[in-house]
């Protein structure tokens, strides 16, 4: 039985963002991430042949991790991701049409929001979680204020997150994090990703226990 979003987030509160991933390295890097404990993995659609990588990851790890796409900008993108085997739709924005398209297909959707107005509209459209993006502009004291009124949906800061600032965001009410350059950059090998991935997972679990 594939993991639900709730199960995946509970198992590991981090989303691995693999911007720039090449299909030729997807299996090796996916193995490193899953072995490190990651259960949420996204390949942004502005990566080389992203749908090929998503299909590779979904076929290899779809029973152990929730695989999908980031930088999803349109309902057509949503359809393409699902056809490639992806179940997770991550967006940089809060386009309600895209959110509804994802939910109509039974997919998990995490839109990007930067204001309370966007956050409430995205939640009403069916968002499963809210990507607070860019997190550099939404510091912990802002997250705390949001959490006071957004009490029933996961909040996931994304952008500039690493082990040094997880605790402050967690104490403010964050439910997890998207991890990009602290984990993966084009050209970074699987061995280094395995080490950094395990370190990040350990740090995240420490602040969520």
mmCIF file of C-alpha atoms in Angstrom:
data_model
loop_
_atom_site.group_PDB
_atom_site.id
_atom_site.type_symbol
_atom_site.label_atom_id
_atom_site.label_comp_id
_atom_site.label_asym_id
_atom_site.label_seq_id
_atom_site.Cartn_x
_atom_site.Cartn_y
_atom_site.Cartn_z
ATOM 1 C CA UNK A 1 0.000 0.000 0.000
ATOM 2 C CA UNK A 2 1.592 3.332 -1.028
ATOM 3 C CA UNK A 3 2.320 5.809 1.731
ATOM 4 C CA UNK A 4 -0.212 8.555 2.325
ATOM 5 C CA UNK A 5 1.029 12.116 2.700
ATOM 6 C CA UNK A 6 0.294 12.028 6.428
ATOM 7 C CA UNK A 7 2.275 8.804 6.828
ATOM 8 C CA UNK A 8 5.175 10.097 4.746
ATOM 9 C CA UNK A 9 5.416 13.374 6.666
ATOM 10 C CA UNK A 10 5.253 11.549 9.995
ATOM 11 C CA UNK A 11 8.033 9.188 8.925
ATOM 12 C CA UNK A 12 10.311 12.030 7.820
ATOM 13 C CA UNK A 13 9.335 15.722 7.944
ATOM 14 C CA UNK A 14 11.530 16.672 4.970
ATOM 15 C CA UNK A 15 10.816 17.004 1.258
ATOM 16 C CA UNK A 16 13.894 16.381 -0.882
ATOM 17 C CA UNK A 17 13.980 18.926 -3.728
ATOM 18 C CA UNK A 18 16.088 17.613 -6.614
ATOM 19 C CA UNK A 19 16.260 20.619 -8.915
ATOM 20 C CA UNK A 20 18.501 19.835 -11.868
ATOM 21 C CA UNK A 21 18.403 16.057 -11.422
ATOM 22 C CA UNK A 22 19.241 14.092 -14.587
ATOM 23 C CA UNK A 23 17.417 10.842 -15.405
ATOM 24 C CA UNK A 24 20.733 8.994 -15.556
ATOM 25 C CA UNK A 25 21.373 9.684 -11.859
ATOM 26 C CA UNK A 26 17.812 9.392 -10.560
ATOM 27 C CA UNK A 27 18.037 5.788 -9.395
ATOM 28 C CA UNK A 28 21.362 6.176 -7.596
ATOM 29 C CA UNK A 29 20.388 9.412 -5.872
ATOM 30 C CA UNK A 30 16.910 8.117 -5.077
ATOM 31 C CA UNK A 31 18.475 5.096 -3.413
ATOM 32 C CA UNK A 32 20.728 7.328 -1.304
ATOM 33 C CA UNK A 33 17.768 9.438 -0.194
ATOM 34 C CA UNK A 34 15.414 6.579 0.633
ATOM 35 C CA UNK A 35 18.170 4.739 2.500
ATOM 36 C CA UNK A 36 18.791 7.959 4.480
ATOM 37 C CA UNK A 37 15.126 8.002 5.506
ATOM 38 C CA UNK A 38 13.482 10.403 3.052
ATOM 39 C CA UNK A 39 9.856 9.594 2.250
ATOM 40 C CA UNK A 40 8.950 12.714 0.219
ATOM 41 C CA UNK A 41 10.857 13.459 -3.003
ATOM 42 C CA UNK A 42 10.159 16.039 -5.701
ATOM 43 C CA UNK A 43 11.797 16.634 -9.059
ATOM 44 C CA UNK A 44 11.120 20.210 -10.199
ATOM 45 C CA UNK A 45 9.763 20.393 -13.725
ATOM 46 C CA UNK A 46 12.529 22.776 -14.786
ATOM 47 C CA UNK A 47 15.016 19.915 -14.426
ATOM 48 C CA UNK A 48 16.336 17.963 -17.451
ATOM 49 C CA UNK A 49 13.663 15.484 -18.619
ATOM 50 C CA UNK A 50 11.914 15.623 -15.242
ATOM 51 C CA UNK A 51 9.115 13.230 -16.139
ATOM 52 C CA UNK A 52 11.641 10.517 -16.967
ATOM 53 C CA UNK A 53 13.255 10.951 -13.558
ATOM 54 C CA UNK A 54 9.874 10.965 -11.822
ATOM 55 C CA UNK A 55 8.890 7.735 -13.539
ATOM 56 C CA UNK A 56 12.196 6.121 -12.576
ATOM 57 C CA UNK A 57 11.829 7.168 -8.945
ATOM 58 C CA UNK A 58 8.146 6.202 -8.749
ATOM 59 C CA UNK A 59 8.772 2.749 -10.195
ATOM 60 C CA UNK A 60 11.717 2.088 -7.875
ATOM 61 C CA UNK A 61 10.533 3.683 -4.638
ATOM 62 C CA UNK A 62 6.805 4.356 -4.970
ATOM 63 C CA UNK A 63 5.980 1.874 -2.207
ATOM 64 C CA UNK A 64 8.390 3.534 0.250
ATOM 65 C CA UNK A 65 8.205 7.213 -0.629
ATOM 66 C CA UNK A 66 5.793 9.754 -2.056
ATOM 67 C CA UNK A 67 7.306 10.827 -5.381
ATOM 68 C CA UNK A 68 6.260 13.794 -7.477
ATOM 69 C CA UNK A 69 7.121 17.105 -9.055
ATOM 70 C CA UNK A 70 7.939 20.638 -8.040
ATOM 71 C CA UNK A 71 7.535 23.849 -10.033
ATOM 72 C CA UNK A 72 4.153 22.607 -11.280
ATOM 73 C CA UNK A 73 2.562 25.565 -13.049
ATOM 74 C CA UNK A 74 -0.531 24.339 -14.903
ATOM 75 C CA UNK A 75 -3.252 21.679 -14.978
ATOM 76 C CA UNK A 76 -1.452 20.180 -17.990
ATOM 77 C CA UNK A 77 1.638 19.755 -15.812
ATOM 78 C CA UNK A 78 -0.469 17.983 -13.202
ATOM 79 C CA UNK A 79 -1.724 15.497 -15.794
ATOM 80 C CA UNK A 80 1.787 14.874 -17.094
ATOM 81 C CA UNK A 81 3.149 14.229 -13.601
ATOM 82 C CA UNK A 82 0.377 11.754 -12.823
ATOM 83 C CA UNK A 83 0.955 9.979 -16.126
ATOM 84 C CA UNK A 84 4.607 9.595 -15.142
ATOM 85 C CA UNK A 85 3.602 7.934 -11.866
ATOM 86 C CA UNK A 86 3.950 10.957 -9.618
ATOM 87 C CA UNK A 87 1.560 11.429 -6.696
ATOM 88 C CA UNK A 88 2.915 14.677 -5.229
ATOM 89 C CA UNK A 89 2.319 18.119 -6.756
ATOM 90 C CA UNK A 90 4.434 20.960 -5.355
ATOM 91 C CA UNK A 91 3.969 24.497 -6.641
ATOM 92 C CA UNK A 92 5.874 27.764 -6.200
ATOM 93 C CA UNK A 93 2.574 29.657 -6.220
ATOM 94 C CA UNK A 94 -1.059 29.309 -5.175
ATOM 95 C CA UNK A 95 -2.890 28.981 -8.487
ATOM 96 C CA UNK A 96 -6.286 27.650 -7.421
ATOM 97 C CA UNK A 97 -6.901 26.045 -10.808
ATOM 98 C CA UNK A 98 -3.778 23.924 -10.433
ATOM 99 C CA UNK A 99 -4.674 22.945 -6.870
ATOM 100 C CA UNK A 100 -8.155 21.855 -7.931
ATOM 101 C CA UNK A 101 -6.752 19.925 -10.894
ATOM 102 C CA UNK A 102 -4.410 18.024 -8.598
ATOM 103 C CA UNK A 103 -7.123 17.202 -6.075
ATOM 104 C CA UNK A 104 -9.541 16.155 -8.824
ATOM 105 C CA UNK A 105 -6.960 13.541 -9.812
ATOM 106 C CA UNK A 106 -6.489 12.348 -6.256
ATOM 107 C CA UNK A 107 -2.975 13.736 -5.928
ATOM 108 C CA UNK A 108 -1.303 15.350 -2.936
ATOM 109 C CA UNK A 109 -0.899 19.089 -3.491
ATOM 110 C CA UNK A 110 1.378 21.520 -1.671
ATOM 111 C CA UNK A 111 1.072 25.020 -3.176
ATOM 112 C CA UNK A 112 3.450 27.846 -2.419
ATOM 113 C CA UNK A 113 2.054 30.728 -0.378
ATOM 114 C CA UNK A 114 3.579 33.943 0.921
ATOM 115 C CA UNK A 115 0.589 35.734 2.476
ATOM 116 C CA UNK A 116 -2.310 34.739 4.734
ATOM 117 C CA UNK A 117 -4.751 35.532 1.909
ATOM 118 C CA UNK A 118 -3.008 33.019 -0.366
ATOM 119 C CA UNK A 119 -2.807 30.504 2.462
ATOM 120 C CA UNK A 120 -6.513 30.551 3.257
ATOM 121 C CA UNK A 121 -7.509 30.446 -0.415
ATOM 122 C CA UNK A 122 -5.206 27.486 -1.072
ATOM 123 C CA UNK A 123 -6.543 25.621 1.945
ATOM 124 C CA UNK A 124 -10.125 26.205 0.796
ATOM 125 C CA UNK A 125 -9.218 24.858 -2.655
ATOM 126 C CA UNK A 126 -8.093 21.580 -1.104
ATOM 127 C CA UNK A 127 -4.361 21.945 -0.450
ATOM 128 C CA UNK A 128 -2.915 19.153 1.683
ATOM 129 C CA UNK A 129 -0.146 21.368 3.063
ATOM 130 C CA UNK A 130 1.178 24.867 2.507
ATOM 131 C CA UNK A 131 4.681 25.533 1.206
ATOM 132 C CA UNK A 132 5.838 28.773 2.854
ATOM 133 C CA UNK A 133 7.960 30.181 0.050
ATOM 134 C CA UNK A 134 10.449 31.684 0.070
ATOM 135 C CA UNK A 135 11.114 30.985 3.729
ATOM 136 C CA UNK A 136 13.814 33.654 3.811
ATOM 137 C CA UNK A 137 10.952 36.161 3.662
ATOM 138 C CA UNK A 138 8.763 34.281 6.146
ATOM 139 C CA UNK A 139 10.852 34.046 9.330
ATOM 140 C CA UNK A 140 9.837 32.037 12.407
ATOM 141 C CA UNK A 141 7.958 34.875 14.109
ATOM 142 C CA UNK A 142 5.751 35.175 11.020
ATOM 143 C CA UNK A 143 5.166 31.423 10.951
ATOM 144 C CA UNK A 144 4.091 31.622 14.598
ATOM 145 C CA UNK A 145 1.513 34.275 13.711
ATOM 146 C CA UNK A 146 0.234 32.207 10.790
ATOM 147 C CA UNK A 147 -0.008 29.078 12.935
ATOM 148 C CA UNK A 148 -2.316 30.893 15.349
ATOM 149 C CA UNK A 149 -4.957 31.103 12.614
ATOM 150 C CA UNK A 150 -3.981 28.190 10.350
ATOM 151 C CA UNK A 151 -4.356 25.501 12.950
ATOM 152 C CA UNK A 152 -5.377 22.513 10.843
ATOM 153 C CA UNK A 153 -2.947 22.234 7.922
ATOM 154 C CA UNK A 154 0.775 21.396 7.699
ATOM 155 C CA UNK A 155 3.080 24.386 7.147
ATOM 156 C CA UNK A 156 6.313 23.618 5.310
ATOM 157 C CA UNK A 157 8.908 26.409 5.036
ATOM 158 C CA UNK A 158 11.015 26.095 1.882
ATOM 159 C CA UNK A 159 14.038 28.162 0.893
ATOM 160 C CA UNK A 160 17.242 28.505 2.856
ATOM 161 C CA UNK A 161 16.371 25.698 5.270
ATOM 162 C CA UNK A 162 19.149 23.625 6.803
ATOM 163 C CA UNK A 163 19.977 22.054 10.162
ATOM 164 C CA UNK A 164 20.806 25.450 11.678
ATOM 165 C CA UNK A 165 17.311 26.936 11.463
ATOM 166 C CA UNK A 166 14.992 23.951 11.712
ATOM 167 C CA UNK A 167 14.423 24.247 15.453
ATOM 168 C CA UNK A 168 13.386 27.901 15.349
ATOM 169 C CA UNK A 169 10.834 27.168 12.641
ATOM 170 C CA UNK A 170 9.612 24.036 14.405
ATOM 171 C CA UNK A 171 9.070 25.940 17.651
ATOM 172 C CA UNK A 172 7.080 28.514 15.672
ATOM 173 C CA UNK A 173 4.747 25.832 14.349
ATOM 174 C CA UNK A 174 6.309 24.401 11.185
ATOM 175 C CA UNK A 175 5.274 20.835 10.333
ATOM 176 C CA UNK A 176 8.254 19.992 8.130
ATOM 177 C CA UNK A 177 10.562 21.493 5.541
ATOM 178 C CA UNK A 178 11.503 21.432 1.902
ATOM 179 C CA UNK A 179 15.262 20.939 1.502
ATOM 180 C CA UNK A 180 16.939 22.044 -1.692
ATOM 181 C CA UNK A 181 20.540 23.204 -2.021
ATOM 182 C CA UNK A 182 21.511 21.994 1.457
ATOM 183 C CA UNK A 183 20.863 18.486 0.149
ATOM 184 C CA UNK A 184 21.226 18.413 -3.628
ATOM 185 C CA UNK A 185 22.877 20.461 -6.355
ATOM 186 C CA UNK A 186 23.577 19.355 -9.934
ATOM 187 C CA UNK A 187 26.823 17.450 -10.005
ATOM 188 C CA UNK A 188 26.722 16.357 -6.367
ATOM 189 C CA UNK A 189 27.305 12.636 -6.124
ATOM 190 C CA UNK A 190 25.184 10.029 -4.426
ATOM 191 C CA UNK A 191 27.798 9.322 -1.743
ATOM 192 C CA UNK A 192 27.810 12.957 -0.598
ATOM 193 C CA UNK A 193 24.016 13.090 -0.760
ATOM 194 C CA UNK A 194 23.811 9.980 1.398
ATOM 195 C CA UNK A 195 25.952 11.633 4.085
ATOM 196 C CA UNK A 196 24.195 14.999 3.975
ATOM 197 C CA UNK A 197 20.791 13.374 3.704
ATOM 198 C CA UNK A 198 21.344 11.249 6.802
ATOM 199 C CA UNK A 199 22.566 14.317 8.696
ATOM 200 C CA UNK A 200 19.534 16.376 7.714
ATOM 201 C CA UNK A 201 17.104 13.587 8.590
ATOM 202 C CA UNK A 202 18.774 13.191 11.985
ATOM 203 C CA UNK A 203 18.558 16.943 12.607
ATOM 204 C CA UNK A 204 14.888 17.073 11.595
ATOM 205 C CA UNK A 205 13.898 14.129 13.736
ATOM 206 C CA UNK A 206 15.704 15.697 16.689
ATOM 207 C CA UNK A 207 13.626 18.871 16.501
ATOM 208 C CA UNK A 208 10.367 16.968 15.986
ATOM 209 C CA UNK A 209 10.743 14.726 19.029
#
